Amino acid sequence: MRRILYIEDDLDIGGIVQNHLTGRGFAVDWLRSGDGATQRVADADLVILDVMLPGLDGFTVGQRLKRVAPDKPILMLSARSTIDDKLEGLQFADDYMTKPFHPEELTARIEVLLRRNGKADNQGQLKLGHLAIDLSKPMFIDERSGDEIILTGKQLHIFLYLLRHPNQILTKEQIYEAVWGEPSWDGDKTLNVHIRYLREKIEINPSVPAIIETIRGIGFRVKQ
Amino acid sequence: MKRLWNWLSDARRSLVSRYVILMSVAVILIPLALILVVTILFLIYPPYEKEHAIYGGAIELENKWHNEAKALGGKSEEAIQKRLEELYKRYSKATIYWVDPAGDTRLQLPKDAKIQQHWTAADAMQFMKERRSGGDELFTIVAFIGDQPSSGFIILEVPRSIITPTFKNTTFAKYWSYAFPALLLIILFLFIGASWLFFYRISRRLLHMQKAMTSSAAAFPGIPGRITVGKQDEIGRLEFAFNTMIEQLEHGRLRETEEEQLRRQLIANLSHDLRTPLTAIRGHAFQLNEEPLSSRGRESLQVIDRKVDFLSRLIDNLLSYTLLSAGRYPYRPEVIDMNRLLRQLCANWYAAFEQQGIELELDAPDHGFRWEIDPQWMERIADNLFQNILRHARDGGYALVRLYVRNGSGYISFVDQGPGMDSESGERGSGIGLSIVSLMAKEMGLQLTIDSSTAGTRITLQGLNQI
C-alpha cells in the first residue's frame, strides 16, 4: 500500500482529502502541523503539504523534509496562489496545486509524482489498446499475435516518456528535450520522423493512430 | 548688547547684507580713492614749477618782503645793500629797488633796470598808478624800511607768472587727466569683479544644489540624496529646508512601502481565507457526488463545482488586479520563444477544452518569433483569454490560437466562434479577466486589439520581435 504524509491544519479539508485518498487506496498519515513531520517522512512515499500552518509555515517544513529525505516527492497544496508563492514553493517542492482543487486532479497528480518516483500502483504493468506493456523491463507485447515489439533506442525513449506522462499533452519541445537532452530548434522535423517510425511499429493502422494521439499544432498524448 | 550682536552676526550671514556691504564699500571707495590719488600725485608732482617754489604765493611773498623791510630798520647802508644783494641772488627773476629817505634811488638790481634816479612825490604817485592800472605782468611790493616811511623804501617786482601757478601746464595736471578716468575704471572693474565673484559663488552653490536635487540616492530610488549644509545664509537655509523635505519624502516612501506591504499581505491573506472555505465546499460537493443522487442533484453539484471555479478565478484575478494596478506585480521579463510558450499553454488547456467539446487548434509558423516578456504574465493573459472562451464561447465549439509575423511584428490571435462579447452570455462576469489582460499587455508593451461580432471574437496581441 502506498503511504502519504499529509500535513493540513484545516479539519474540514483534511477530512475530505483523507477520506478521498483512503478511498483511492492510499494509507494517509494526517498531521495538523509541521511538528514531527521529519520523523514520519521516512515511512511515506509522498508528502502533501499545506503552506499556512500553525507554527512553522509549509515552506519551511517542506525545505526541512527535503533535507531529511531528498527523494520524497512533495506536493504543495495551498490557498496561496500568487506567482511568488508558487515560485517559492517550487524551489523545493515537486508540484504546487492551489485550492480549491478537484479531488480527482489531486489523485492524478499524486499518481504522476509516484510514477515518476517508481511507485506506480501496478508495478509497471499496463494495457494500452492491443499492447501489453511492462514498464519495468521495458517490454511491449502485441496481444493479437503475442509477439514482442522491438523498438530502437530513440523510439523507446520517446514512447517511455509519453507513457510516464499519461493523459498529458506533451509539446514537441518537451519530448525532444527530454529524449535528446538538448534544446530543440525551430522547424525541426526529427521528432516527427521518429514518431512516424514508432507508430509503424506499435499502431494497428499508423495513418489512424490509436495509441499515440496527435494534438494538432500542439503535441502528442498517450491516453490511458 | 547681546541681541545687537546676534542681529549683526545674523545679518553678516545674510546674502543681502553681504551684498549691501559690497555696494557700500564700492560707493565709499570712489571718494576715498580720489583723495588718495590726489595726495599721491600731489606728493610726486606738486601743482607748481619747482624752480619757482622759492617765491611761494603772492601773499607769502608780500609778507616775506615786509618782514625783510622791517628787519632792515636802523641798519647801516652797507648792511642794507648787502642784504638786498643776497635777496636778489635768491629771487633772481625779480627786480629790486632801494630808495633812500631823500628820494634817491640807491640801488637797482639788476643794474640795467630802468627807474628814475630821483623820486619826487609826483614820481612815486606815478609809479604806483602805473603798477596798479597796467600791471598785469608784474607783481609789485613796496615796503618801508623798518616800517618807518622816513627811512626810505624797498620795492620788489616779480613777473606774475612766477608766483601764480598755471595749473594746466603742470605735470600734475597732465597725469591727472589720465589718472582720474583710469582710477574710475579700476574701481568700476574692481566692483564688477567683486560682484561677479559674489554671484558666481551663489550660482555655483545653486548649481551644486540642482545637481543634488536631480540625483537619486541609492537607498530610495527617485528621491535625491541629502546635501551637506555649508554657510548659514539664505542658500544654507534652503539646503537645510531641502534636507528636511528629503527626510519627509523618505519617511513617506517608507510608510508607503510599509502600507503597500501590509495591503499586499492583507489581500493575500484575504484570498487565502476565501479559498479555504471554497476548498471545503468543493470537497463536500465531491463527496456528495459519490453518494447515490438523482440527476437533478448531480446537476446541482455540477453548478456548485462551476461556481467554485468561477469564484476562485475571480479571487485570483482580484488579487492580481490589485497588485497590478499598484505596480506591485512581480515582473521578470526574459526573451521568450512565443511558439514554444503558446504551445505549452495550449497543451495545459487542451483537456479542459476537450471536456467542453471545444476543438482547440494552434496555428504557429515553423519559424516563430521571440518577445521580451514575463512568461508568467503571458500565461496569466492566455489563462484569462482561454477561460473567457470556455465560459462565453462554448457554443462555437472551436477555438484557434494563431501566431504570425507581419512587417517585423509578431501577432498572437485568440479566436473563437462564440456569440460575441455584446451578447448575453450565460455567465457574465465583471470583465476583470480582460482588464488584467489589457493591463498586462500594456505593461509589457504589447498592443491589444479586440474584434467581436456575433460570429465570434478575435483578440490579438501585437509585439516587437526580438532578434
XYZ file of C-alpha atoms in Angstrom:
691
model
C 0.000 0.000 0.000
C 1.283 3.451 -0.881
C 1.574 5.834 2.036
C 1.038 9.546 2.029
C 2.137 12.017 4.703
C -0.493 14.739 4.700
C 0.059 17.977 6.623
C -3.023 20.211 6.834
C -4.495 22.237 9.695
C -7.992 22.762 8.286
C -10.091 19.916 9.699
C -12.806 20.173 7.070
C -10.482 19.969 4.086
C -8.220 17.489 5.831
C -11.138 15.152 6.492
C -12.328 15.241 2.905
C -8.864 14.676 1.445
C -8.151 11.853 3.871
C -11.464 10.210 3.006
C -10.897 10.610 -0.686
C -7.343 9.308 -0.705
C -8.189 6.407 1.575
C -10.996 5.557 -0.847
C -8.435 5.533 -3.680
C -6.329 3.008 -1.842
C -3.729 5.169 -0.115
C -2.695 4.989 3.531
C -2.896 8.573 4.815
C -0.894 9.817 7.775
C -2.511 13.173 8.583
C -0.678 15.739 10.732
C -2.297 19.005 11.896
C 1.024 20.861 11.874
C 4.615 20.505 10.762
C 5.682 19.180 14.171
C 7.099 15.679 13.945
C 6.897 15.609 10.154
C 10.624 14.991 9.781
C 10.330 11.803 11.893
C 7.448 10.422 9.859
C 8.587 11.314 6.367
C 10.705 8.147 6.156
C 7.565 5.965 6.256
C 5.819 7.886 3.468
C 6.039 7.577 -0.315
C 4.826 11.150 -0.884
C 4.142 14.311 1.121
C 1.171 16.636 0.675
C 1.871 19.947 2.366
C -0.228 22.995 3.129
C 1.505 26.412 3.386
C -0.432 28.253 6.084
C 0.193 26.085 9.115
C 0.260 26.796 12.832
C 3.869 27.153 13.942
C 6.331 26.624 11.118
C 4.920 27.521 7.710
C 4.705 24.981 4.910
C 7.703 26.371 3.009
C 9.989 25.873 5.991
C 8.586 22.434 6.768
C 8.965 21.425 3.124
C 12.596 22.538 2.981
C 13.352 20.566 6.130
C 11.652 17.479 4.744
C 13.660 17.766 1.518
C 16.836 17.947 3.565
C 15.911 14.810 5.536
C 14.519 12.882 2.577
C 15.586 14.449 -0.741
C 13.925 11.713 -2.845
C 10.421 12.029 -1.408
C 8.125 13.882 -3.772
C 6.422 16.851 -2.132
C 3.154 18.248 -3.420
C 2.273 21.705 -2.112
C -1.467 22.144 -1.678
C -2.182 25.740 -0.778
C -4.713 28.507 -0.974
C -1.818 30.888 -1.580
C -1.980 31.440 -5.311
C 0.418 34.271 -6.203
C 3.263 33.605 -8.560
C 5.751 34.435 -5.855
C 4.260 31.798 -3.580
C 4.318 29.235 -6.367
C 7.908 30.043 -7.265
C 8.978 29.831 -3.647
C 7.190 26.514 -3.237
C 8.586 25.031 -6.426
C 12.133 25.731 -5.294
C 11.938 22.534 -3.312
C 8.518 21.009 -3.994
C 7.798 18.761 -6.986
C 4.347 20.177 -7.623
C 2.248 23.109 -6.494
C -1.528 22.907 -6.506
C -3.821 25.728 -5.492
C -7.051 25.431 -3.550
C -9.863 24.997 -4.324
C -8.701 21.877 -6.125
C -10.526 18.968 -7.681
C -10.004 15.803 -5.620
C -9.634 13.853 -8.870
C -6.940 16.199 -10.074
C -5.154 15.711 -6.777
C -5.128 11.940 -7.194
C -3.989 12.324 -10.803
C -1.082 14.499 -9.767
C -0.177 12.149 -6.933
C -0.098 9.275 -9.442
C 2.174 11.247 -11.743
C 4.580 12.059 -8.929
C 4.610 8.480 -7.650
C 5.108 7.043 -11.103
C 7.975 9.385 -11.716
C 9.401 8.048 -8.484
C 8.926 4.427 -9.483
C 5.969 3.839 -7.177
C 3.254 3.144 -9.715
C 0.333 1.160 -8.356
C 0.505 -1.561 -10.997
C 4.268 -2.129 -10.816
C 4.660 -1.031 -14.420
C 2.152 -3.455 -15.940
C -0.385 -1.810 -18.164
C -2.592 -2.435 -21.158
C -2.902 0.051 -23.946
C -5.162 -0.902 -26.859
C -3.695 -4.049 -28.329
C -0.430 -3.609 -26.415
C 0.552 -5.243 -23.147
C 3.290 -3.140 -21.595
C 5.735 -3.921 -18.840
C 7.490 -0.690 -17.969
C 9.880 -2.324 -15.531
C 11.727 -4.257 -18.258
C 10.595 -2.462 -20.518
C 8.738 -4.864 -22.835
C 5.948 -4.377 -25.359
C 3.784 -7.329 -26.477
C 1.322 -7.241 -29.340
C -1.548 -9.142 -27.729
C -3.052 -10.174 -31.042
C -0.028 -12.245 -32.009
C 1.858 -12.452 -28.708
C 4.973 -11.106 -30.426
C 7.308 -8.698 -28.719
C 7.736 -5.348 -30.435
C 11.372 -4.283 -30.592
C 11.964 -0.529 -30.515
C 15.160 1.330 -31.328
C 16.803 3.465 -28.663
C 15.167 6.794 -29.584
C 11.761 5.189 -30.265
C 11.864 3.524 -26.863
C 12.871 6.772 -25.188
C 10.033 8.680 -26.804
C 7.424 6.045 -26.034
C 8.534 5.663 -22.402
C 8.457 9.411 -21.912
C 4.891 9.560 -23.237
C 3.871 6.567 -21.102
C 5.302 8.162 -17.997
C 3.088 11.205 -18.560
C -0.226 9.585 -19.411
C -3.210 11.743 -20.395
C -0.906 14.693 -20.561
C -0.282 16.618 -23.740
C 3.446 16.870 -24.294
C 4.700 19.508 -26.665
C 7.246 18.754 -29.373
C 9.831 20.765 -27.474
C 9.218 18.895 -24.219
C 9.619 15.481 -25.840
C 12.646 16.474 -27.891
C 14.450 17.972 -24.946
C 13.624 15.029 -22.658
C 14.789 12.429 -25.192
C 17.700 14.184 -26.914
C 18.765 16.184 -23.895
C 19.408 19.325 -25.909
C 17.298 22.370 -26.790
C 15.051 21.927 -29.807
C 15.151 24.428 -32.602
C 12.528 25.990 -34.785
C 11.082 23.848 -37.529
C 12.996 20.705 -36.576
C 11.254 17.643 -38.050
C 13.430 14.986 -36.372
C 10.814 14.164 -33.727
C 8.031 13.788 -36.317
C 10.163 11.335 -38.293
C 10.866 9.240 -35.205
C 7.215 9.251 -34.181
C 6.250 8.055 -37.648
C 8.622 5.074 -37.385
C 7.403 4.396 -33.828
C 3.790 4.372 -34.994
C 4.600 1.950 -37.802
C 5.686 -0.490 -35.119
C 3.047 -0.012 -32.410
C -0.095 1.155 -34.146
C -2.531 -1.186 -35.886
C -3.083 1.454 -38.560
C -0.262 4.040 -38.482
C -2.268 6.545 -40.554
C -5.088 6.456 -37.962
C -3.082 6.319 -34.739
C -4.898 4.999 -31.628
C -2.063 4.759 -29.110
C -0.127 7.989 -29.634
C -2.568 10.768 -30.361
C -1.516 13.858 -32.342
C -2.854 17.134 -30.981
C -2.657 19.360 -33.994
C -0.090 22.089 -33.724
C 0.467 21.355 -30.034
C 1.972 17.938 -29.403
C 1.274 14.311 -28.565
C -0.652 12.407 -25.932
C -0.992 8.832 -24.747
C -4.364 8.177 -23.154
C -4.681 5.500 -20.535
C 24.021 94.373 23.517
C 23.910 90.655 23.073
C 20.814 90.978 20.929
C 22.517 93.536 18.795
C 25.490 91.229 18.375
C 23.199 88.382 17.425
C 21.416 90.573 14.969
C 24.707 91.664 13.486
C 26.052 88.138 13.176
C 22.766 87.108 11.609
C 22.978 89.996 9.222
C 26.561 89.106 8.406
C 25.344 85.673 7.343
C 22.703 87.063 5.059
C 23.434 87.320 1.370
C 21.517 90.569 1.125
C 23.559 92.272 3.819
C 26.738 90.965 2.312
C 25.804 92.454 -0.992
C 24.825 95.733 0.640
C 28.245 95.783 2.293
C 29.858 95.195 -1.041
C 27.913 98.047 -2.602
C 28.665 100.410 0.272
C 32.350 99.661 0.085
C 32.262 100.439 -3.608
C 30.424 103.729 -3.043
C 32.774 104.818 -0.254
C 35.783 103.677 -2.218
C 35.249 106.225 -5.016
C 35.834 109.444 -2.946
C 38.433 107.722 -0.777
C 40.407 106.637 -3.788
C 40.059 110.102 -5.244
C 41.649 111.642 -2.163
C 44.355 109.022 -2.101
C 45.296 109.517 -5.731
C 45.303 113.293 -5.438
C 47.572 113.086 -2.423
C 49.974 110.722 -4.093
C 50.091 112.810 -7.280
C 50.499 115.973 -5.241
C 53.463 114.479 -3.416
C 55.166 113.218 -6.552
C 54.198 116.078 -8.884
C 53.326 119.291 -6.958
C 50.965 121.563 -8.914
C 53.617 124.342 -9.416
C 57.078 124.558 -11.012
C 59.865 123.571 -8.646
C 62.257 126.307 -9.746
C 59.732 128.949 -8.711
C 58.967 127.267 -5.425
C 61.135 129.741 -3.616
C 58.779 132.615 -4.441
C 55.751 130.956 -2.938
C 52.402 132.616 -3.447
C 51.678 136.341 -3.729
C 50.651 136.812 -0.122
C 53.541 134.726 1.134
C 55.980 136.799 -0.910
C 54.434 140.057 0.240
C 54.672 139.048 3.889
C 58.260 137.979 3.402
C 59.177 141.289 1.769
C 57.566 143.332 4.513
C 59.396 141.291 7.134
C 62.678 141.846 5.325
C 61.969 145.585 5.220
C 61.101 145.616 8.906
C 64.346 143.747 9.759
C 66.412 146.291 7.818
C 65.161 149.139 10.050
C 68.086 151.030 11.742
C 70.765 149.088 9.789
C 73.698 150.763 8.084
C 73.521 151.444 4.402
C 76.191 148.827 3.710
C 74.184 146.206 5.595
C 71.054 147.110 3.673
C 72.859 146.887 0.352
C 74.439 143.580 1.272
C 71.153 142.128 2.358
C 69.368 143.265 -0.794
C 72.077 141.719 -2.960
C 71.648 138.483 -1.073
C 67.937 138.650 -1.653
C 68.465 139.296 -5.328
C 70.562 136.155 -5.530
C 67.625 134.265 -4.121
C 64.964 135.945 -6.253
C 66.935 136.096 -9.446
C 63.841 136.679 -11.608
C 62.807 139.680 -9.566
C 63.747 143.302 -9.816
C 64.723 145.087 -6.578
C 64.911 148.826 -5.923
C 66.074 150.729 -2.863
C 65.061 154.382 -2.480
C 66.535 156.337 0.474
C 64.611 158.907 2.591
C 65.885 161.717 0.362
C 64.186 160.187 -2.649
C 67.346 158.979 -4.415
C 67.492 155.550 -5.912
C 70.400 153.954 -4.033
C 70.246 150.501 -5.598
C 68.679 148.804 -8.537
C 69.123 145.126 -9.246
C 69.710 144.163 -11.942
C 71.827 147.168 -12.722
C 70.121 147.880 -16.055
C 66.680 148.186 -14.524
C 65.001 151.262 -15.859
C 63.963 153.522 -12.990
C 64.325 157.173 -12.269
C 67.273 158.100 -10.095
C 65.411 160.663 -8.045
C 61.900 160.296 -6.643
C 59.565 163.244 -6.096
C 56.157 162.759 -4.554
C 54.629 163.003 -8.023
C 57.035 160.314 -9.309
C 56.006 157.975 -6.509
C 52.339 158.553 -7.270
C 53.007 157.981 -10.992
C 54.855 154.755 -10.247
C 52.096 153.412 -8.053
C 49.470 154.372 -10.600
C 51.318 152.658 -13.443
C 51.788 149.499 -11.470
C 48.201 149.366 -10.327
C 46.496 150.009 -13.677
C 48.785 148.441 -16.224
C 50.323 145.840 -14.016
C 49.151 142.507 -15.191
C 52.611 141.209 -15.890
C 54.326 142.498 -12.814
C 53.596 141.998 -9.173
C 54.965 144.898 -7.170
C 55.534 145.094 -3.429
C 56.563 148.340 -1.798
C 57.752 148.167 1.806
C 59.120 150.913 4.117
C 62.399 150.033 5.771
C 61.935 149.396 9.474
C 58.236 150.056 8.895
C 59.086 153.818 9.041
C 58.170 155.909 5.947
C 61.011 158.225 6.927
C 63.652 155.532 6.426
C 63.123 155.061 2.702
C 61.552 152.048 0.979
C 62.420 148.954 -0.962
C 60.483 147.612 -3.968
C 60.273 144.048 -5.211
C 58.878 143.297 -8.600
C 58.359 139.810 -9.919
C 56.519 138.618 -13.077
C 53.079 137.463 -12.069
C 53.543 134.213 -13.988
C 56.132 133.124 -11.438
C 54.026 133.482 -8.363
C 50.678 132.473 -9.935
C 50.834 128.726 -10.648
C 49.206 127.937 -14.027
C 47.648 124.604 -13.198
C 47.029 123.236 -16.674
C 50.688 123.381 -17.585
C 51.929 121.381 -14.646
C 52.919 117.634 -14.743
C 50.338 117.092 -12.095
C 47.609 118.253 -14.413
C 48.980 116.136 -17.267
C 48.860 112.963 -15.153
C 45.647 113.916 -13.502
C 43.751 113.894 -16.800
C 44.728 110.220 -17.212
C 44.697 109.214 -13.593
C 41.144 110.209 -12.841
C 39.405 108.183 -15.582
C 41.842 105.312 -15.006
C 41.029 105.366 -11.343
C 37.301 105.325 -12.052
C 37.761 102.451 -14.464
C 39.808 100.467 -11.965
C 37.226 100.988 -9.266
C 34.488 100.044 -11.698
C 36.275 96.864 -12.686
C 37.035 96.013 -9.097
C 33.375 96.439 -8.283
C 32.268 94.369 -11.277
C 34.823 91.723 -10.358
C 33.686 91.585 -6.769
C 30.047 91.416 -7.830
C 30.831 88.704 -10.341
C 32.663 86.693 -7.708
C 29.786 87.177 -5.334
C 27.184 85.955 -7.791
C 29.446 83.294 -9.238
C 29.756 81.706 -5.818
C 25.998 81.884 -5.318
C 25.352 80.358 -8.708
C 27.933 77.629 -8.086
C 26.205 76.685 -4.872
C 22.819 76.743 -6.562
C 24.094 74.561 -9.405
C 25.565 72.168 -6.886
C 22.179 72.041 -5.243
C 20.408 71.477 -8.531
C 22.747 68.570 -9.221
C 21.988 67.124 -5.828
C 18.253 67.537 -6.416
C 18.271 65.698 -9.722
C 20.468 62.868 -8.462
C 18.970 59.814 -6.844
C 20.017 58.257 -3.566
C 20.801 54.567 -3.546
C 18.511 53.727 -0.646
C 15.388 55.355 -2.076
C 15.213 55.360 -5.860
C 13.606 58.509 -7.184
C 14.382 60.525 -4.072
C 17.503 62.714 -4.176
C 20.203 62.395 -1.576
C 20.883 64.899 1.173
C 23.072 67.991 0.818
C 25.777 68.980 3.246
C 24.749 72.382 4.556
C 27.543 74.908 4.057
C 27.168 78.555 5.142
C 24.290 79.732 7.265
C 22.912 82.179 4.703
C 19.763 82.058 2.577
C 21.103 79.218 0.410
C 22.238 77.409 3.527
C 18.729 77.688 4.910
C 17.379 76.469 1.575
C 19.711 73.477 1.747
C 18.537 72.800 5.241
C 14.898 73.032 4.157
C 15.690 70.751 1.225
C 17.156 68.159 3.575
C 14.077 68.388 5.757
C 11.930 67.812 2.699
C 14.032 64.787 1.688
C 13.627 63.426 5.163
C 9.868 63.780 4.899
C 9.887 62.193 1.455
C 11.925 59.262 2.687
C 9.666 58.899 5.637
C 6.644 58.999 3.334
C 8.178 56.477 0.968
C 8.982 54.178 3.844
C 5.459 54.415 5.174
C 4.090 53.887 1.689
C 6.179 50.744 1.264
C 5.037 49.501 4.638
C 1.419 50.201 3.801
C 1.845 48.576 0.412
C 3.384 45.541 2.076
C 0.542 45.451 4.547
C -2.027 45.782 1.798
C -0.428 43.022 -0.224
C -0.313 40.823 2.833
C -3.929 41.649 3.603
C -5.085 40.825 0.097
C -3.031 37.635 0.007
C -4.498 36.596 3.362
C -7.991 37.522 2.257
C -7.536 35.487 -0.889
C -6.297 32.596 1.219
C -9.174 32.916 3.664
C -11.694 32.917 0.815
C -10.141 29.950 -0.889
C -10.110 27.747 2.166
C -13.907 27.550 2.575
C -14.240 27.202 -1.212
C -11.995 24.177 -0.996
C -14.209 22.696 1.675
C -17.339 23.407 -0.406
C -15.830 21.708 -3.428
C -14.644 18.783 -1.313
C -18.087 18.285 0.177
C -19.735 18.586 -3.224
C -17.321 15.970 -4.494
C -18.143 13.678 -1.588
C -21.832 14.211 -2.184
C -21.308 13.270 -5.803
C -20.150 9.838 -4.712
C -23.465 9.231 -2.910
C -26.489 7.948 -4.799
C -28.213 11.047 -6.181
C -30.986 11.983 -8.595
C -29.941 13.518 -11.911
C -31.182 16.901 -10.684
C -28.971 16.538 -7.626
C -25.963 15.793 -9.820
C -26.728 18.809 -12.000
C -26.799 20.990 -8.889
C -23.446 19.632 -7.838
C -22.020 20.469 -11.234
C -23.300 24.017 -10.899
C -21.717 24.266 -7.448
C -18.477 22.990 -8.907
C -18.550 25.529 -11.727
C -19.368 28.374 -9.359
C -16.486 27.380 -7.109
C -14.204 27.532 -10.133
C -15.605 30.897 -11.091
C -15.214 32.311 -7.589
C -11.711 31.004 -7.210
C -10.670 32.549 -10.505
C -12.360 35.795 -9.554
C -10.442 35.918 -6.288
C -7.253 35.226 -8.183
C -7.961 37.974 -10.687
C -8.931 40.406 -7.973
C -5.659 39.769 -6.209
C -3.709 40.106 -9.437
C -5.569 43.222 -10.480
C -4.923 44.947 -7.171
C -1.236 44.114 -7.325
C -1.006 45.058 -10.990
C -2.687 48.412 -10.657
C -0.474 49.207 -7.666
C 2.548 48.286 -9.781
C 3.439 45.542 -7.300
C 3.003 42.532 -9.507
C 6.431 40.962 -9.898
C 7.678 41.454 -13.453
C 10.612 39.363 -14.640
C 10.987 39.801 -18.373
C 13.093 37.478 -20.496
C 13.380 36.777 -24.194
C 10.865 34.029 -24.897
C 10.166 31.871 -27.933
C 6.456 32.567 -28.275
C 5.771 29.430 -30.351
C 7.061 27.287 -27.605
C 5.308 29.160 -24.809
C 1.931 29.232 -26.568
C 2.257 25.554 -27.449
C 2.834 24.752 -23.795
C -0.119 26.926 -22.715
C -2.401 25.286 -25.280
C -1.257 21.898 -24.029
C -2.199 22.907 -20.475
C -5.691 23.952 -21.535
C -6.381 21.345 -24.191
C -8.006 18.860 -21.810
C -10.389 21.483 -20.407
C -11.457 22.479 -23.929
C -11.786 18.863 -24.962
C -14.031 18.202 -21.974
C -16.349 21.045 -23.026
C -16.421 19.772 -26.586
C -14.397 22.651 -27.981
C -11.746 21.980 -30.570
C -8.613 23.896 -29.711
C -6.154 24.432 -32.517
C -2.736 26.032 -32.549
C -1.548 27.545 -35.814
C 2.076 28.522 -35.445
C 4.653 29.148 -38.172
C 7.688 26.875 -38.481
C 9.918 29.753 -37.564
C 8.444 31.565 -34.642
C 9.310 34.871 -33.050
C 10.590 35.935 -29.700
C 9.310 38.616 -27.362
C 10.879 40.074 -24.290
C 8.129 39.449 -21.761
C 7.465 37.740 -18.458
C 6.267 34.205 -19.295
C 4.219 34.150 -16.088
C 2.375 37.260 -17.250
C 1.816 35.767 -20.686
C 0.491 32.653 -19.018
C -1.912 34.763 -16.980
C -3.067 36.555 -20.149
C -3.610 33.277 -22.002
C -5.310 31.725 -18.964
C -7.806 34.572 -18.783
C -8.488 34.510 -22.520
C -8.910 30.723 -22.542
C -11.138 30.932 -19.501
C -13.306 33.530 -21.251
C -13.634 31.295 -24.301
C -14.611 28.372 -22.089
C -17.201 30.432 -20.240
C -18.681 32.504 -23.011
C -17.921 30.864 -26.355
C -18.578 27.202 -25.705
C -21.365 27.175 -28.310
C -18.912 27.940 -31.122
C -17.184 24.622 -30.470
C -13.927 25.915 -31.889
C -11.002 27.953 -30.684
C -7.874 28.906 -32.545
C -4.604 30.315 -31.348
C -2.722 31.739 -34.293
C 0.802 33.094 -34.342
C 2.099 35.024 -37.321
C 4.608 37.653 -38.332
C 3.750 40.726 -40.346
C 6.045 43.669 -41.096
C 8.521 42.607 -38.466
C 5.930 42.445 -35.703
C 4.710 39.273 -34.070
C 0.994 38.649 -33.646
C -0.872 36.214 -31.431
C -4.599 35.873 -32.042
C -7.085 34.090 -29.819
C -10.109 33.359 -31.994
C -13.417 31.816 -31.007
C -16.726 31.317 -32.775
C -18.917 32.226 -29.828
C -21.782 34.691 -29.851
C -19.511 37.710 -29.323
C -18.961 39.976 -26.367
C -22.139 42.023 -26.727
C -24.406 39.029 -26.468
C -25.995 37.928 -23.219
C -23.800 35.078 -22.147
C -24.798 32.579 -19.504
C -22.164 33.744 -17.055
C -21.322 37.358 -17.366
C -18.520 38.491 -15.158
C -17.229 41.889 -14.205
C -14.751 41.663 -17.047
C -11.880 41.783 -14.600
C -10.158 38.982 -16.507
C -9.993 41.118 -19.637
C -8.958 44.163 -17.612
C -5.973 42.192 -16.368
C -5.160 41.102 -19.915
C -5.266 44.697 -21.079
C -3.212 45.998 -18.142
C -0.581 43.301 -18.507
C -0.353 43.735 -22.273
C 0.136 47.465 -21.828
C 2.812 46.980 -19.159
C 4.694 44.571 -21.421
C 4.471 46.934 -24.417
C 2.065 44.720 -26.360
C -0.755 46.139 -28.407
C -4.139 44.619 -27.701
C -6.908 44.579 -30.314
C -10.352 43.155 -29.715
C -12.731 42.412 -32.597
C -16.037 40.987 -31.578
C -19.142 40.265 -33.594
C -21.958 37.781 -33.437
C -19.770 35.447 -35.495
C -17.076 35.312 -32.867
C -14.345 37.146 -31.061
C -10.744 37.731 -32.045
C -8.316 39.085 -29.510
C -4.894 39.938 -30.906
C -1.648 40.818 -29.210
C 0.975 42.583 -31.250
C 4.521 42.909 -30.060
C 8.002 43.873 -31.099
C 10.039 40.840 -32.123
C 13.446 40.243 -30.598
C 16.259 39.090 -32.835
